[in-house]
CSV table of C-alpha atoms in Angstrom, one decimal:
chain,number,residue,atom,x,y,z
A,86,UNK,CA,129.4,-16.8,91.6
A,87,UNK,CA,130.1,-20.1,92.1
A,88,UNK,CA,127.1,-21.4,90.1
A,89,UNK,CA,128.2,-19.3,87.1
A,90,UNK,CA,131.7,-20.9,87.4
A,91,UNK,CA,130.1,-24.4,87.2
A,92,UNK,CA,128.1,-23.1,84.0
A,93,UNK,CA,131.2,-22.0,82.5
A,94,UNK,CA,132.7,-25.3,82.7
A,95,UNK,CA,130.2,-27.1,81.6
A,96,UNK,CA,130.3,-24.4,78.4
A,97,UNK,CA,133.4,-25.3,78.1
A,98,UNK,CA,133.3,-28.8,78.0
A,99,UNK,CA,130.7,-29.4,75.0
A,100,UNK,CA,129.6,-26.0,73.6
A,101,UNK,CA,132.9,-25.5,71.3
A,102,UNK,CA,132.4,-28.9,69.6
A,103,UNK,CA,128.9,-28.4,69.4
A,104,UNK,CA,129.5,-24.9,67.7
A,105,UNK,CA,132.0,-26.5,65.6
A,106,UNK,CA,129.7,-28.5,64.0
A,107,UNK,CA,126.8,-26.4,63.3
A,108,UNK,CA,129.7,-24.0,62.0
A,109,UNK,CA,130.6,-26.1,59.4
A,110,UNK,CA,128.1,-27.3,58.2
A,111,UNK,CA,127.0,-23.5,57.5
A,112,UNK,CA,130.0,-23.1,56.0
A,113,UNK,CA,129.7,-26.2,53.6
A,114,UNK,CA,126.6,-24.8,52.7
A,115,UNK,CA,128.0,-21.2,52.0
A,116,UNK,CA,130.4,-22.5,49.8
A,117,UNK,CA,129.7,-25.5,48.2
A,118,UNK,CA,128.0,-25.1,45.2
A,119,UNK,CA,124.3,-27.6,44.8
A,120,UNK,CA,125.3,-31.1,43.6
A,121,UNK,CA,129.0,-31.3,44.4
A,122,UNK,CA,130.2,-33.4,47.1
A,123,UNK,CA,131.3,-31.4,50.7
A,124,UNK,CA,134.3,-33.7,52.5
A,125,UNK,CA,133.2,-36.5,53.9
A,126,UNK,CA,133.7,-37.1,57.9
A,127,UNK,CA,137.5,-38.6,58.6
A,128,UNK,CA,138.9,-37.5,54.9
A,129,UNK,CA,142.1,-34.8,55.7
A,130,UNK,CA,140.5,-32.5,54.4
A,131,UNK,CA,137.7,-32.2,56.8
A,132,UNK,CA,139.2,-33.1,59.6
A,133,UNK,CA,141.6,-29.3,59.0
A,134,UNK,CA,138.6,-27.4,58.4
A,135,UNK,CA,137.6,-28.4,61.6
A,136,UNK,CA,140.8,-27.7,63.2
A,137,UNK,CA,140.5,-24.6,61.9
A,138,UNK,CA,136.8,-24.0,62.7
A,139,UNK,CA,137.4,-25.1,66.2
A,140,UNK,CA,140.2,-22.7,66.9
A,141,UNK,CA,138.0,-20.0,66.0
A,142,UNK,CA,135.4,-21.0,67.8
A,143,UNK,CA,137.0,-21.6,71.0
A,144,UNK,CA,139.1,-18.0,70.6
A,145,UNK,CA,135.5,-16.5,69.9
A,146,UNK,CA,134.2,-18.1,73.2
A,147,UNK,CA,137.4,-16.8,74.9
A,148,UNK,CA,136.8,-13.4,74.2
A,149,UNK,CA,133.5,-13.9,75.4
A,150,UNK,CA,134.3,-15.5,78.9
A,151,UNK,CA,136.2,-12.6,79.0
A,152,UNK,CA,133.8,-10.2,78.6
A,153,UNK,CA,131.2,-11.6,80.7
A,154,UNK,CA,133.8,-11.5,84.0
A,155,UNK,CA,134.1,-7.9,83.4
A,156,UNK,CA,130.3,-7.4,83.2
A,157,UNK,CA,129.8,-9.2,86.2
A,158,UNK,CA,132.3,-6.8,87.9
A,159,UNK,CA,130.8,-3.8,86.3
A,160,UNK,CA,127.2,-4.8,87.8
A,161,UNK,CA,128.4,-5.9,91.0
A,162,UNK,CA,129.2,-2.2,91.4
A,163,UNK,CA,131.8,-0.7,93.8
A,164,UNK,CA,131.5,1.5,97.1
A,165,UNK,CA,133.1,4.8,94.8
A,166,UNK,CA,130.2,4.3,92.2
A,167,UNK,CA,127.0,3.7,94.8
A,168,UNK,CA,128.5,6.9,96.4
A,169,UNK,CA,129.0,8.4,93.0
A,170,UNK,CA,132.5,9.8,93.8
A,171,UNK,CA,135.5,9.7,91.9
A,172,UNK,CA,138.3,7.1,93.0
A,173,UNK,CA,140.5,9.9,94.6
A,174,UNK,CA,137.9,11.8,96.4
A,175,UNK,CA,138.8,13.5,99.9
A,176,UNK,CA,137.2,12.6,103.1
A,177,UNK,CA,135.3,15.8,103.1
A,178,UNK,CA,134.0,14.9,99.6
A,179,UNK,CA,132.7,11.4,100.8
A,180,UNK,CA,130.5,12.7,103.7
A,181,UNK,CA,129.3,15.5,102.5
A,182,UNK,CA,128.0,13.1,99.1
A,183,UNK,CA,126.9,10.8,101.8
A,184,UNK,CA,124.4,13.6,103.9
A,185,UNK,CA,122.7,14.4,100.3
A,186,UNK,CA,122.4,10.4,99.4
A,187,UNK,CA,121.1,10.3,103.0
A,188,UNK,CA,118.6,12.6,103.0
A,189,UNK,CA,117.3,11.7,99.6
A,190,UNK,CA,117.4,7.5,100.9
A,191,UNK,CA,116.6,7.5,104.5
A,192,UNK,CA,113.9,5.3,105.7
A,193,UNK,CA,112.4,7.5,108.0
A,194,UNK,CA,112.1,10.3,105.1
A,195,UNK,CA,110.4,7.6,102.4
A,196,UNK,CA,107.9,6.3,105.1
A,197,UNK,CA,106.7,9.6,105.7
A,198,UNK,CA,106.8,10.3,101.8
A,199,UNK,CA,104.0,7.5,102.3
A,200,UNK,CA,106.5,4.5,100.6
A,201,UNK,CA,105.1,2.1,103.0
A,202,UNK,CA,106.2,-0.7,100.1
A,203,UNK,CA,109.7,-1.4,99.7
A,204,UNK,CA,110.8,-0.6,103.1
A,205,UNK,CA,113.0,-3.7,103.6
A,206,UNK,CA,114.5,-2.4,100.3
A,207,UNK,CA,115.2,0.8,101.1
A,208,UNK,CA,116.6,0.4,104.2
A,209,UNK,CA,119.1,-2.4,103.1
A,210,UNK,CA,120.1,0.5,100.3
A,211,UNK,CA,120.8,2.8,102.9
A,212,UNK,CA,122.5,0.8,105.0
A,213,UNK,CA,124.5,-0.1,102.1
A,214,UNK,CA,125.2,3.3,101.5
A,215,UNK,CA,126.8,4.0,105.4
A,216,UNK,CA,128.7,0.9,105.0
A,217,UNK,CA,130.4,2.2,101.8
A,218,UNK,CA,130.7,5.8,103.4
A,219,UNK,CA,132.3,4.7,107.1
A,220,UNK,CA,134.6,1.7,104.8
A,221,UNK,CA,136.2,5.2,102.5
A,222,UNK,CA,136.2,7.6,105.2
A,223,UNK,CA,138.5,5.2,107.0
A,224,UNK,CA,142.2,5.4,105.6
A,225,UNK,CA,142.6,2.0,106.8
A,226,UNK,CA,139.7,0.6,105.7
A,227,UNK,CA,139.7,2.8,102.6
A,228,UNK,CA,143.3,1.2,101.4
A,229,UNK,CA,141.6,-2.6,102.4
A,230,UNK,CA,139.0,-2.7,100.7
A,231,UNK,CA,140.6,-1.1,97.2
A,232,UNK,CA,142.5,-3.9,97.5
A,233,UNK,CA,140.6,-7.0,98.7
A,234,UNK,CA,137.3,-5.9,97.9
A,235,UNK,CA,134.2,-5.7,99.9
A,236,UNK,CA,135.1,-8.8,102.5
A,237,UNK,CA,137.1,-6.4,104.0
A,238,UNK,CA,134.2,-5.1,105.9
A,239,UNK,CA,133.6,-8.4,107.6
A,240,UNK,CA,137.1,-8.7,108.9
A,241,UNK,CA,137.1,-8.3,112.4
A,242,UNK,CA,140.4,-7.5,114.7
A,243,UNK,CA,141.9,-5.8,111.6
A,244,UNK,CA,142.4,-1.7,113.1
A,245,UNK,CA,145.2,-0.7,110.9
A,246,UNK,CA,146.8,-0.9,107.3
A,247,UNK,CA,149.4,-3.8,108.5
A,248,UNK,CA,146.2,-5.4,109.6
A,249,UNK,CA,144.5,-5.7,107.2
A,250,UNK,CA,147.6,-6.3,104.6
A,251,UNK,CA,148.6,-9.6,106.8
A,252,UNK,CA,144.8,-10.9,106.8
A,253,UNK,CA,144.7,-10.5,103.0
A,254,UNK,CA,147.9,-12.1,102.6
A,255,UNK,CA,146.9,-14.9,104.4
A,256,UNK,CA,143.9,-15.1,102.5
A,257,UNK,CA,146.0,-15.7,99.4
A,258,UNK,CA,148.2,-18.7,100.4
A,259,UNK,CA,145.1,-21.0,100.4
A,260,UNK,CA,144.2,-20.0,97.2
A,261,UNK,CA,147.6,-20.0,95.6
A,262,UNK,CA,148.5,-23.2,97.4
A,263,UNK,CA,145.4,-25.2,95.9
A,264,UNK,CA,145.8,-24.3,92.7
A,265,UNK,CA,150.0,-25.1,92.3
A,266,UNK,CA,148.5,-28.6,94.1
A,267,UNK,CA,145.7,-28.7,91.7
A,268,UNK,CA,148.3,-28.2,88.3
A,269,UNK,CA,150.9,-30.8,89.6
A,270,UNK,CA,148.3,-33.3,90.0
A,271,UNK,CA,146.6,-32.9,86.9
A,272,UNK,CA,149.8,-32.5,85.3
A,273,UNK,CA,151.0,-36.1,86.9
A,274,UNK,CA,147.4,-37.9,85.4
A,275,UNK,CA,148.3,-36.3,82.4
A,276,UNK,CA,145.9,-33.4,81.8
A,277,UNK,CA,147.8,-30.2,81.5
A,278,UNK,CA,150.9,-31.8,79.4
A,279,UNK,CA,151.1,-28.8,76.8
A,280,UNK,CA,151.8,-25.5,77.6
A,281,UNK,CA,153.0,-26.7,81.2
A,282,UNK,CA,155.3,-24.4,81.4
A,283,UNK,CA,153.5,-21.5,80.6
A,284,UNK,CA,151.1,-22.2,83.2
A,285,UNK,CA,153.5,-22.1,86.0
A,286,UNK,CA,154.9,-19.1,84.7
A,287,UNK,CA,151.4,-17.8,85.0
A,288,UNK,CA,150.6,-18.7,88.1
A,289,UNK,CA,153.6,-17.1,89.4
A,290,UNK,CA,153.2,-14.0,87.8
A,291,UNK,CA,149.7,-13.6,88.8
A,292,UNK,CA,151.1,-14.4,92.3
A,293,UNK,CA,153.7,-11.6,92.1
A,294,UNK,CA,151.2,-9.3,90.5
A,295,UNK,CA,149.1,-9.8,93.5
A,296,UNK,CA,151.4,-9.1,95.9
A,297,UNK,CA,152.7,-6.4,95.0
A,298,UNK,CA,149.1,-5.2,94.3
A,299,UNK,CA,148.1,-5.1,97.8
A,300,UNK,CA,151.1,-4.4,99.7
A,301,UNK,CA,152.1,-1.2,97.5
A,302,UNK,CA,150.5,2.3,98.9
A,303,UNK,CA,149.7,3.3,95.4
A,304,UNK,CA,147.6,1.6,92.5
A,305,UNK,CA,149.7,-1.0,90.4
A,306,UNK,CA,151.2,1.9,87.6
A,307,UNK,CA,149.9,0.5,84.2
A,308,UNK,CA,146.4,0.6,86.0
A,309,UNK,CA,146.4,3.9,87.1
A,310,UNK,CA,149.0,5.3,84.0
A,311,UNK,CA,147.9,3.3,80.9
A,312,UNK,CA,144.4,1.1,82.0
A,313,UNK,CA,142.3,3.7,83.5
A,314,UNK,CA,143.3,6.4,81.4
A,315,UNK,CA,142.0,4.6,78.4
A,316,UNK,CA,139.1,3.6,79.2
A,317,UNK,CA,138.3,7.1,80.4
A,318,UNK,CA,139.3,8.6,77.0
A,319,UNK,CA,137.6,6.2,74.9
A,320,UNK,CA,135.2,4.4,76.6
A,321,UNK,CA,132.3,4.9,79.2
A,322,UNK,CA,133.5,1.9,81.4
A,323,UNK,CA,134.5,3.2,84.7
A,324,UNK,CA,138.3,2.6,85.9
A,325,UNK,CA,139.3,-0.7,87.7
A,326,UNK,CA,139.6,-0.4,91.3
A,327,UNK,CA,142.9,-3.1,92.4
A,328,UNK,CA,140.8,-5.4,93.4
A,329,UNK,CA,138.7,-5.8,90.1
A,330,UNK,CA,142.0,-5.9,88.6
A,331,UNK,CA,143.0,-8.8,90.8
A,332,UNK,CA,139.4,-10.6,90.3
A,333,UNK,CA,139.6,-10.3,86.6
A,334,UNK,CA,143.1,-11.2,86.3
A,335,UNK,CA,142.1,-14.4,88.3
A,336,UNK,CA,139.3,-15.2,85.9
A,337,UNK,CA,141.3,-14.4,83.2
A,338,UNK,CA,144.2,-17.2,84.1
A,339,UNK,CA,141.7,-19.9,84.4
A,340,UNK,CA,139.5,-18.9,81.2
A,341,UNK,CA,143.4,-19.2,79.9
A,342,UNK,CA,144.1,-22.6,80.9
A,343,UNK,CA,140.9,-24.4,79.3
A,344,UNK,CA,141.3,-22.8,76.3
A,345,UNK,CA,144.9,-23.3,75.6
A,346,UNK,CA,144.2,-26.8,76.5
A,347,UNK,CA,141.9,-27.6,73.7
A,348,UNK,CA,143.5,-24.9,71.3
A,349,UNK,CA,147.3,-26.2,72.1
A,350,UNK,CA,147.6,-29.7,71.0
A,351,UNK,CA,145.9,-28.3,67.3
A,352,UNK,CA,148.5,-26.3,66.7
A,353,UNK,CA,151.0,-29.0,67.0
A,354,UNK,CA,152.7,-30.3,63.7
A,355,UNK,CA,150.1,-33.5,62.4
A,356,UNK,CA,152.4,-35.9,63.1
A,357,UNK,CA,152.6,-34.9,66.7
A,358,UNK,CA,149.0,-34.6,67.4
A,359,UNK,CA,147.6,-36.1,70.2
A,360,UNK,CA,150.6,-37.4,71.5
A,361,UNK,CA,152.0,-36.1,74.4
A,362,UNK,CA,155.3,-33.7,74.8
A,363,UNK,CA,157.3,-36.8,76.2
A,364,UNK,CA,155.8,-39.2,74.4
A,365,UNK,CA,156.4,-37.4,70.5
A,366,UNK,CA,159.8,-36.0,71.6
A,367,UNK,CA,160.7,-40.1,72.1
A,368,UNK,CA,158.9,-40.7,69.0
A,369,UNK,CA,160.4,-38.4,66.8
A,370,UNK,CA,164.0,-40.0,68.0
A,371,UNK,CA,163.3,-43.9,67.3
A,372,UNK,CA,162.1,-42.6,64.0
A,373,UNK,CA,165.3,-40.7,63.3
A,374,UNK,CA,167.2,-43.9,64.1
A,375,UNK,CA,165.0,-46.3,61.9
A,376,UNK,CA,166.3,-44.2,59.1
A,377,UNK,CA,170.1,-44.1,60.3
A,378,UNK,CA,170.0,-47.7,60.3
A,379,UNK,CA,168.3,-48.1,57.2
A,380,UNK,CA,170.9,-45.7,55.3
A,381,UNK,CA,173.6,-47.7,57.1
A,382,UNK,CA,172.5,-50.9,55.9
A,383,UNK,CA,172.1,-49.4,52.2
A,384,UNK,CA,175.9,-48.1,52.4
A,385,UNK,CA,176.8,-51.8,53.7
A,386,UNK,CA,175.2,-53.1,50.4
A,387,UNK,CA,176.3,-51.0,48.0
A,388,UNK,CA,179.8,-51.3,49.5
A,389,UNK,CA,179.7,-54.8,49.1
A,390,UNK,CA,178.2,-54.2,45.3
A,391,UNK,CA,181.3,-52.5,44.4
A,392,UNK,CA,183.9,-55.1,46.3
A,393,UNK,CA,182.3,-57.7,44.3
A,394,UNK,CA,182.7,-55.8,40.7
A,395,UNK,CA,186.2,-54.9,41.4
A,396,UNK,CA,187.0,-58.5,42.3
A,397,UNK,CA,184.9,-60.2,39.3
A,398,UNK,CA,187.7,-60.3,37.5
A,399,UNK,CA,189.7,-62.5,39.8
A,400,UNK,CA,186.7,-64.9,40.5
A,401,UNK,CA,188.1,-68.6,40.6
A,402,UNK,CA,192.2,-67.4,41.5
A,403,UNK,CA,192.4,-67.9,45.5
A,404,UNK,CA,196.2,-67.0,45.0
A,405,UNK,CA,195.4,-63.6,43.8
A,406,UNK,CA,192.6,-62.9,46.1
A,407,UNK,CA,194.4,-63.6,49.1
A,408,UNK,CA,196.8,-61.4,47.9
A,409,UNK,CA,194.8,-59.0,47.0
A,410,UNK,CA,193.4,-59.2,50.5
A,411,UNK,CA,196.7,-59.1,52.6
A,412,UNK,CA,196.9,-55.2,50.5
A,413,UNK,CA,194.1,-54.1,50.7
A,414,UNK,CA,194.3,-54.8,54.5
A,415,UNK,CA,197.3,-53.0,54.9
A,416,UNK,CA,196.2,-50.0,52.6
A,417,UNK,CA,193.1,-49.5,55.1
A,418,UNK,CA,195.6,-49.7,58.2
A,419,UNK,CA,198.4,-47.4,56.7
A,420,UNK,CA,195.2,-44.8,55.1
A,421,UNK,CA,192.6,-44.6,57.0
A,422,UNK,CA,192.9,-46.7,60.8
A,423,UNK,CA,196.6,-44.5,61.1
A,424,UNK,CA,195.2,-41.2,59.7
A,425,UNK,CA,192.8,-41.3,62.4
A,426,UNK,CA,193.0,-37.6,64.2
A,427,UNK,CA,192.4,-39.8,67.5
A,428,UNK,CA,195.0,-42.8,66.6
A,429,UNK,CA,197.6,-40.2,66.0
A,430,UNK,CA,196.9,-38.5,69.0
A,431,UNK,CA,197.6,-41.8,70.4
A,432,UNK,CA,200.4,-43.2,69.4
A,433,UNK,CA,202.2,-39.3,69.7
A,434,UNK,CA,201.2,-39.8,73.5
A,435,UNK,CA,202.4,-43.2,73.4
A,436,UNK,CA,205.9,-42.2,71.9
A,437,UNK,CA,205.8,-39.2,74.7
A,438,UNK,CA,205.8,-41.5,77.6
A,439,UNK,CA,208.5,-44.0,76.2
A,440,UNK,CA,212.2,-42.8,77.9
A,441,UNK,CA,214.3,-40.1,75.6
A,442,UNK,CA,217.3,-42.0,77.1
A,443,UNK,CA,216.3,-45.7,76.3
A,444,UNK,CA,219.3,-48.0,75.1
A,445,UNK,CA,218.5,-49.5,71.8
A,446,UNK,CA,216.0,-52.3,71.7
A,447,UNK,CA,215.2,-51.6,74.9
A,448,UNK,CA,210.6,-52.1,75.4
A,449,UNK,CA,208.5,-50.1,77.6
A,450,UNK,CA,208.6,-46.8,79.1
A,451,UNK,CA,210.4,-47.9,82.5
């Protein structure tokens, strides 16, 4: 398992832009016609069919990480399908399948059918077989291992359901622990900038799905109302146990993370492109105040424009145009400074505070 999550790594780390390539250059070839020129390398043009190439490519790949986890569970099997009995079978139903499995598998029987080869083999398969019997015939066990899997059957000390549920339980905080450690850190170097939020919100809700998963005395209801059904109805795949729920949901989150990683930052705007959130937020503000300073500085000169036409006439009298000065001084105190909503405000409050009974001439508000 762990080997396979290496390989998928490393898949996801160079096969999408190798894809990408080979893609379009099939596509260039599809529909570019002989003798006229395809977009060269850097041009716009090239660089958004690759965008767009590369977002298909990497979705394609999703879907594909996808269903290879749930093949691996499929072939890994479960104790209900080696037993071949349905999920909801009694205790009577699981030993009596057992005594036919048995005495169709056991050793003794095929060595003195004469199948000396394969002993080893068919003895492992049989002991297989009582494990998965004595694990479903015990309630406690039973309930365990649909919801933590096959390990269960190494846990020792663990008698009944609370047990079992605490060891499990336990067995999560590790996991869930790491990886919140794992996101802040790469958050801090500067890896997991986009969609940050939606990974923790992930995390958590895989954490509360889990949970409840293996602390409820029932299946998790859409698995057993809306999953399980389906797949019964329309499909031949067999119905999720909690557990492969759990595992795939787990597999799921991380093939999640990688690909909205490389698939987030193209669908930013193309100004904002490789820029992180921070970093284009901050961006996008200095710009906005380049241009409020530049309009202010074109207002500035076009209201001096103006001053200057309406004085031309007047050019060469300094009589006039310190008259002309002193009003226009006064005509911007009495109109605009005093019609100020906030200098009325003021001066009312001012006039408030001043004494009703205040001889005349009299200063202050004392």
């Amino acid at each position: 398992m762990a080997g396979n999550n290496v390989l998928s790594l490393l898949g996801w780390s160079f096969l999408p832009n190798l894809v990408t390539g080979w893609v379009q250059s099939i596509y260039y070839g599809l529909t570019i016609r002989a003798g006229d020129r395809k977009p060269a390398p850097g041009t716009p043009r090239h660089a958004e069919h690759r965008r767009r190439i590369y977002i298909l490519v990497v979705s394609l790949y999703l879907l594909y990480t996808v269903y290879e986890a749930d093949y691996e569970l499929r072939r890994a099997s479960d104790y209900y399908a080696d037993l071949g009995v349905p999920y909801a079978a009694s205790e009577r139903d699981i030993k009596s399948r057992f005594r036919r499995l048995a005495a169709l598998h056991h050793p003794d029987k095929l060595m003195s059918a004469g199948g000396a080869d394969g002993g080893s083999s068919d003895a492992d398969f049989f002991m297989h077989l009582k494990t998965a019997s004595d694990t479903l015939v015990d309630p406690a066990r039973r309930f365990a291992y649909e919801r933590f899997g096959p390990d269960v059957v190494d846990w020792k000390h663990c008698v009944t359901i609370r047990d079992f549920v605490v060891r499990g339980v336990q067995a999560l905080i590790p996991y869930y622990g790491f990886a919140a450690v794992a996101m802040y850190v790469l958050g801090l170097l500067g890896y997991l900038d986009w969609g940050r939020y939606w990974r923790w919100l992930t995390l958590v809700v895989l954490c509360v799905f889990e949970l409840h998963t293996v602390t409820r005395p029932s299946f998790p209801r859409f698995l057993d109302a809306v999953v399980n059904p389906l797949l019964a109805r329309f499909t031949a795949h067999p119905p999720y146990l909690p557990f492969q729920a759990i595992s795939l949901a787990r597999k799921l989150s991380i093939t999640l993370y990688i690909a909205f990683s490389q698939i987030g930052p193209l669908l930013q705007p193309p100004d904002r492109r490789g820029a992180k959130p921070g970093e284009a937020s901050e961006k996008q503000l200095l710009q906005n105040l380049d241009r409020l300073e530049q309009t202010a500085r074109s207002m500035d000169v076009d209201a001096t424009r103006l001053m200057e036409l309406e004085m031309a006439p007047f050019v060469g009298d300094a009589e006039v145009i310190g008259t002309m000065r002193s009003k226009l001084k006064e005509w911007l105190v009495q109109n605009t400074i005093r019609a100020d909503p906030m200098v009325k405000d003021a001066l009312g409050r001012s006039f408030q505070k001043r004494r009703v009974d205040a001889p005349a001439g009299a200063k202050g508000n004392r």
